[in-house]
Each structure stands twice: as C-alpha cells, then as structure tokens.
mmCIF file of C-alpha atoms and ligand atoms in Angstrom:
data_model
loop_
_atom_site.group_PDB
_atom_site.id
_atom_site.type_symbol
_atom_site.label_atom_id
_atom_site.label_comp_id
_atom_site.label_asym_id
_atom_site.label_seq_id
_atom_site.Cartn_x
_atom_site.Cartn_y
_atom_site.Cartn_z
ATOM 1 C CA MET A 313 103.017 108.441 75.200
ATOM 2 C CA ASN A 314 102.361 111.595 73.232
ATOM 3 C CA GLU A 315 101.492 114.867 74.774
ATOM 4 C CA GLU A 316 97.855 114.623 74.136
ATOM 5 C CA ARG A 317 97.555 111.170 75.715
ATOM 6 C CA PHE A 318 99.628 112.201 78.578
ATOM 7 C CA LYS A 319 97.183 115.152 79.240
ATOM 8 C CA THR A 320 94.159 112.754 79.048
ATOM 9 C CA LYS A 321 95.628 110.196 81.334
ATOM 10 C CA LYS A 322 96.505 113.161 83.907
ATOM 11 C CA GLU A 323 93.066 114.501 83.753
ATOM 12 C CA GLU A 324 91.564 110.868 84.192
ATOM 13 C CA ILE A 325 93.483 110.386 87.235
ATOM 14 C CA MET A 326 92.886 113.874 88.677
ATOM 15 C CA ALA A 327 89.079 113.327 88.324
ATOM 16 C CA ALA A 328 89.136 109.937 89.980
ATOM 17 C CA ILE A 329 91.177 111.397 92.765
ATOM 18 C CA LYS A 330 88.624 114.245 93.311
ATOM 19 C CA GLU A 331 85.688 111.744 93.109
ATOM 20 C CA SER A 332 87.378 109.821 95.785
ATOM 21 C CA GLY A 333 87.209 112.550 98.091
ATOM 22 C CA PHE A 334 90.883 112.983 98.503
ATOM 23 C CA ARG A 335 91.646 116.763 98.836
ATOM 24 C CA MET A 336 93.611 117.761 95.779
ATOM 25 C CA THR A 337 96.207 120.520 96.574
ATOM 26 C CA ARG A 338 98.704 122.118 94.260
ATOM 27 C CA GLN A 339 101.481 119.922 96.013
ATOM 28 C CA ARG A 340 99.627 116.738 95.349
ATOM 29 C CA ASP A 341 98.701 117.801 91.759
ATOM 30 C CA LEU A 342 102.557 118.371 91.310
ATOM 31 C CA ILE A 343 103.366 114.949 92.564
ATOM 32 C CA VAL A 344 100.812 113.216 90.397
ATOM 33 C CA ALA A 345 102.215 115.075 87.415
ATOM 34 C CA THR A 346 105.889 114.267 88.421
ATOM 35 C CA VAL A 347 105.113 110.456 88.841
ATOM 36 C CA LEU A 348 103.269 110.203 85.558
ATOM 37 C CA GLU A 349 106.041 112.154 83.743
ATOM 38 C CA ARG A 350 108.970 109.977 84.938
ATOM 39 C CA ILE A 351 106.940 106.727 84.227
ATOM 40 C CA GLU A 352 105.495 107.725 80.875
ATOM 41 C CA LYS A 353 107.806 110.132 79.380
ATOM 42 C CA GLU A 354 111.076 108.889 80.841
ATOM 43 C CA ASP A 355 110.209 105.210 81.052
ATOM 44 C CA ILE A 356 111.358 104.995 84.621
ATOM 45 C CA ALA A 357 109.805 103.041 87.330
ATOM 46 C CA PRO A 358 110.770 105.512 90.065
ATOM 47 C CA GLY A 359 111.372 104.796 93.640
ATOM 48 C CA MET A 360 110.013 107.344 96.421
ATOM 49 C CA GLN A 361 113.364 108.865 96.944
ATOM 50 C CA GLU A 362 113.572 109.580 93.120
ATOM 51 C CA ILE A 363 109.985 111.060 93.166
ATOM 52 C CA LEU A 364 110.942 113.256 96.164
ATOM 53 C CA THR A 365 114.038 114.497 94.524
ATOM 54 C CA SER A 366 112.181 115.402 91.251
ATOM 55 C CA VAL A 367 109.234 117.065 93.077
ATOM 56 C CA GLN A 368 111.612 119.136 95.236
ATOM 57 C CA GLU A 369 113.218 120.576 92.119
ATOM 58 C CA LEU A 370 109.932 122.157 91.464
ATOM 59 C CA ASP A 371 108.762 122.693 95.131
ATOM 60 C CA PRO A 372 111.272 122.225 97.858
ATOM 61 C CA SER A 373 108.784 122.393 100.649
ATOM 62 C CA ILE A 374 107.151 119.205 99.580
ATOM 63 C CA GLY A 375 108.009 116.320 102.156
ATOM 64 C CA MET A 376 108.193 112.625 101.948
ATOM 65 C CA ALA A 377 104.921 112.056 103.914
ATOM 66 C CA THR A 378 102.974 114.108 101.191
ATOM 67 C CA ILE A 379 104.538 111.848 98.573
ATOM 68 C CA TYR A 380 103.749 108.655 100.324
ATOM 69 C CA ARG A 381 100.176 109.796 100.934
ATOM 70 C CA THR A 382 99.598 110.854 97.236
ATOM 71 C CA VAL A 383 101.189 107.593 95.993
ATOM 72 C CA GLU A 384 99.050 105.430 98.347
ATOM 73 C CA VAL A 385 95.881 107.105 97.055
ATOM 74 C CA LEU A 386 97.171 106.405 93.444
ATOM 75 C CA SER A 387 97.612 102.760 94.331
ATOM 76 C CA LYS A 388 94.248 102.445 96.022
ATOM 77 C CA LEU A 389 92.558 103.713 92.918
ATOM 78 C CA GLY A 390 94.332 101.156 90.827
ATOM 79 C CA PHE A 391 96.171 103.550 88.620
ATOM 80 C CA ILE A 392 99.688 102.405 89.910
ATOM 81 C CA SER A 393 101.423 99.454 91.500
ATOM 82 C CA LEU A 394 104.088 99.440 94.068
ATOM 83 C CA ILE A 395 106.646 97.005 93.107
ATOM 84 C CA ASP A 396 109.228 95.477 95.590
ATOM 85 C CA GLN A 397 112.291 94.012 94.098
ATOM 86 C CA GLY A 398 114.085 93.606 97.354
ATOM 87 C CA GLU A 399 115.947 96.881 96.819
ATOM 88 C CA GLY A 400 114.810 98.142 100.178
ATOM 89 C CA PHE A 401 112.230 100.555 98.610
ATOM 90 C CA ASN A 402 109.184 100.144 96.334
ATOM 91 C CA ARG A 403 109.142 101.181 92.577
ATOM 92 C CA VAL A 404 106.019 102.963 91.078
ATOM 93 C CA THR A 405 104.635 101.633 87.938
ATOM 94 C CA LEU A 406 101.531 102.463 86.049
ATOM 95 C CA ASN A 407 98.816 99.902 85.662
ATOM 96 C CA GLN A 408 97.488 99.443 82.027
ATOM 97 C CA GLY A 409 94.596 97.294 82.698
ATOM 98 C CA ASP A 410 93.293 94.537 85.039
ATOM 99 C CA ILE A 411 96.529 92.559 84.118
ATOM 100 C CA THR A 412 99.691 94.571 83.911
ATOM 101 C CA ILE A 413 103.400 93.247 83.376
ATOM 102 C CA HIS A 414 106.002 95.434 84.547
ATOM 103 C CA ALA A 415 109.550 94.642 83.152
ATOM 104 C CA PHE A 416 112.302 97.028 84.274
ATOM 105 C CA CYS A 417 116.031 97.323 84.923
ATOM 106 C CA ARG A 418 116.803 96.304 88.611
ATOM 107 C CA ASN A 419 119.791 98.775 88.502
ATOM 108 C CA CYS A 420 118.388 102.112 86.989
ATOM 109 C CA GLY A 421 114.554 101.425 86.992
ATOM 110 C CA LYS A 422 114.084 101.797 83.370
ATOM 111 C CA SER A 423 111.220 100.209 81.889
ATOM 112 C CA ILE A 424 111.955 97.481 79.354
ATOM 113 C CA SER A 425 109.260 96.845 76.710
ATOM 114 C CA ILE A 426 108.091 93.173 76.438
ATOM 115 C CA PRO A 427 107.681 91.826 72.983
ATOM 116 C CA ASN A 428 104.114 90.668 72.371
ATOM 117 C CA GLU A 429 103.050 91.968 75.781
ATOM 118 C CA LYS A 430 99.391 91.563 74.645
ATOM 119 C CA ASP A 431 99.709 87.938 73.704
ATOM 120 C CA LEU A 432 101.330 87.362 77.148
ATOM 121 C CA VAL A 433 98.424 89.177 79.043
ATOM 122 C CA ASP A 434 96.103 87.155 76.887
ATOM 123 C CA SER A 435 97.672 83.860 77.885
ATOM 124 C CA ILE A 436 97.360 84.956 81.622
ATOM 125 C CA ARG A 437 93.784 85.731 80.979
ATOM 126 C CA GLU A 438 93.088 82.373 79.559
ATOM 127 C CA LEU A 439 93.543 81.069 83.136
ATOM 128 C CA THR A 440 90.269 82.463 83.854
ATOM 129 C CA LEU A 441 88.648 80.163 81.420
ATOM 130 C CA CYS A 442 89.067 77.202 83.732
ATOM 131 C CA ASP A 443 86.177 77.163 86.173
ATOM 132 C CA GLU A 444 88.151 76.675 89.260
ATOM 133 C CA PHE A 445 89.928 79.748 89.195
ATOM 134 C CA THR A 446 88.960 83.538 89.138
ATOM 135 C CA LEU A 447 91.967 85.918 88.232
ATOM 136 C CA LEU A 448 92.191 88.909 90.336
ATOM 137 C CA PRO A 449 93.482 92.295 88.890
ATOM 138 C CA GLN A 450 97.182 92.306 89.489
ATOM 139 C CA ALA A 451 100.497 93.217 88.348
ATOM 140 C CA PHE A 452 103.377 90.959 87.393
ATOM 141 C CA LYS A 453 106.919 91.948 87.841
ATOM 142 C CA ILE A 454 109.946 91.088 85.783
ATOM 143 C CA CYS A 455 113.298 92.405 86.295
ATOM 144 C CA GLY A 456 116.745 92.348 84.651
ATOM 145 C CA ILE A 457 119.600 94.570 83.849
ATOM 146 C CA CYS A 458 119.110 96.978 80.824
ATOM 147 C CA ASP A 459 121.391 97.299 77.782
ATOM 148 C CA ASP A 460 122.757 100.727 79.026
ATOM 149 C CA CYS A 461 123.522 99.387 82.538
ATOM 150 C CA ARG A 462 125.085 96.312 80.867
ATOM 151 C CA SER A 463 127.213 98.308 78.582
ATOM 152 C CA LYS A 464 128.360 100.280 81.585
ATOM 153 C CA GLY A 465 129.588 97.074 83.093
ATOM 154 C CA VAL A 466 126.785 96.586 85.661
ATOM 155 C CA SER A 467 126.355 92.812 86.414
ATOM 156 C CA LEU A 468 124.253 90.810 88.795
ATOM 157 C CA GLU A 469 127.114 91.109 91.453
ATOM 158 C CA ASP A 470 126.983 94.955 91.484
ATOM 159 C CA LEU A 471 123.297 95.106 92.406
ATOM 160 C CA PRO A 472 122.437 95.736 96.074
ATOM 161 C CA PRO A 473 121.715 92.780 98.135
ATOM 162 C CA GLY A 474 118.127 91.673 97.632
ATOM 163 C CA ARG A 475 115.920 89.171 96.161
ATOM 164 C CA GLY A 476 117.173 89.634 92.463
ATOM 165 C CA ARG A 477 120.777 88.857 93.627
ATOM 166 C CA GLY A 478 119.876 86.153 95.892
ATOM 167 C CA MET A 479 118.001 84.343 93.297
ATOM 168 C CA GLY A 480 121.050 84.356 91.085
ATOM 169 C CA ARG A 481 123.133 82.967 93.766
ATOM 170 C CA ARG A 482 120.836 80.143 94.414
ATOM 171 C CA CYS A 483 120.455 79.443 90.646
ATOM 172 C CA ARG A 484 124.263 79.135 90.483
ATOM 173 C CA ARG A 485 124.341 76.939 93.269
ATOM 174 C CA ARG A 486 121.880 74.714 91.862
ATOM 175 C CA ARG A 487 123.861 74.429 88.663
ATOM 176 C CA GLY A 488 126.930 73.463 90.553
ATOM 177 C CA TYR A 489 128.863 76.738 89.996
ATOM 178 C CA LYS A 490 131.449 77.351 92.538
ATOM 179 C CA GLU A 491 130.388 79.954 95.215
ATOM 180 C CA ASP A 492 132.755 83.049 95.595
HETATM 181 ZN ZN1 LIG B 1149 119.466 100.096 83.793
#
C-alpha cells in the first residue's frame, strides 16, 4: 500500500470511528495507526502483544486494556478481523470487503499473498447464486509456514501446540505415518 492509499484508509477508519461515537484520543489514534502500519506496510498479522510492544515504543503509558478496546471497535466497525489459529491469542487482519481471505504464516504472522485471490472470492460469492443460501460477510483464514521461516528451519513440529499442529498430527495418523 502506498503512502497516499495508507493515509486515505487511515482517514476513512478514523472518520468511521468518530461517527460511531467512540471517543478518539491521541492514544487510540496511535493504536489505529500502528495496527494499520504493521498490517499494510509490513505485511504482518500482528497479535495483541505485538501491537502493545509497537505502541509502547511510541508511548509507554498505553496499556493492554486500551489496545483491546480500540481493536474491538475496529472489529465491530468491520475494518478488521480477529483470527484465532489456536496459538493462544488472536491475530489482527484487515478486511478488504464483505469476503476476505487471510493467509499468513503460523510462525511469524507474515501475510502470504494468494494467487488469483479475486477469483477465489468470486467463487465463494457464487454460493449466493443458489437460492437456499445467503452468504454473510466473513473472513476466511488459511495458515502455513512462510518461505523465510522454512529457510530458517521452522517446521510444523516447532509450532506451539494448537489447532494447526494438531491438524498435522491427525493428517499424518490418517495417512498411516508412525506417531512420534
Ligand atoms: Zn513466517
């Protein structure tokens, strides 16, 4: 995202927050900017602790409760999704429209671009073409291990216990691999 688009997105979010009646303070403004920057400029789906660390570098007086409240408002307004990958915390991702697909590294949180994402979203939207089903706005999550982490030797076994890892074990068992 270039600087101009980043500024526009930030202004759009700030305006919606003000309109919702949520009181914007300098601290909350800083949190929104930090969340956006991490996601859009660094391609990271940050967890709450990461957001806190980044924000506290700019203002050490900001606490976790303020982060949670601000993130909750962003989520209620539909700008972000909180993604639970069984890591024991939620990662924050930005919604792109009514249907969003978030793919990211389960180890470092780096966003992974999906080839033909638009086609994929269109395929999901086609579900609404059948009369028996109305699709709700929602975010789909896909997790994996990014190139960087893989080249550093991170494997499925290194990930903290959680859904991602458990799924791997079940898959291996189903395929008849020996359990370690
Ligand atoms: Zn990674």
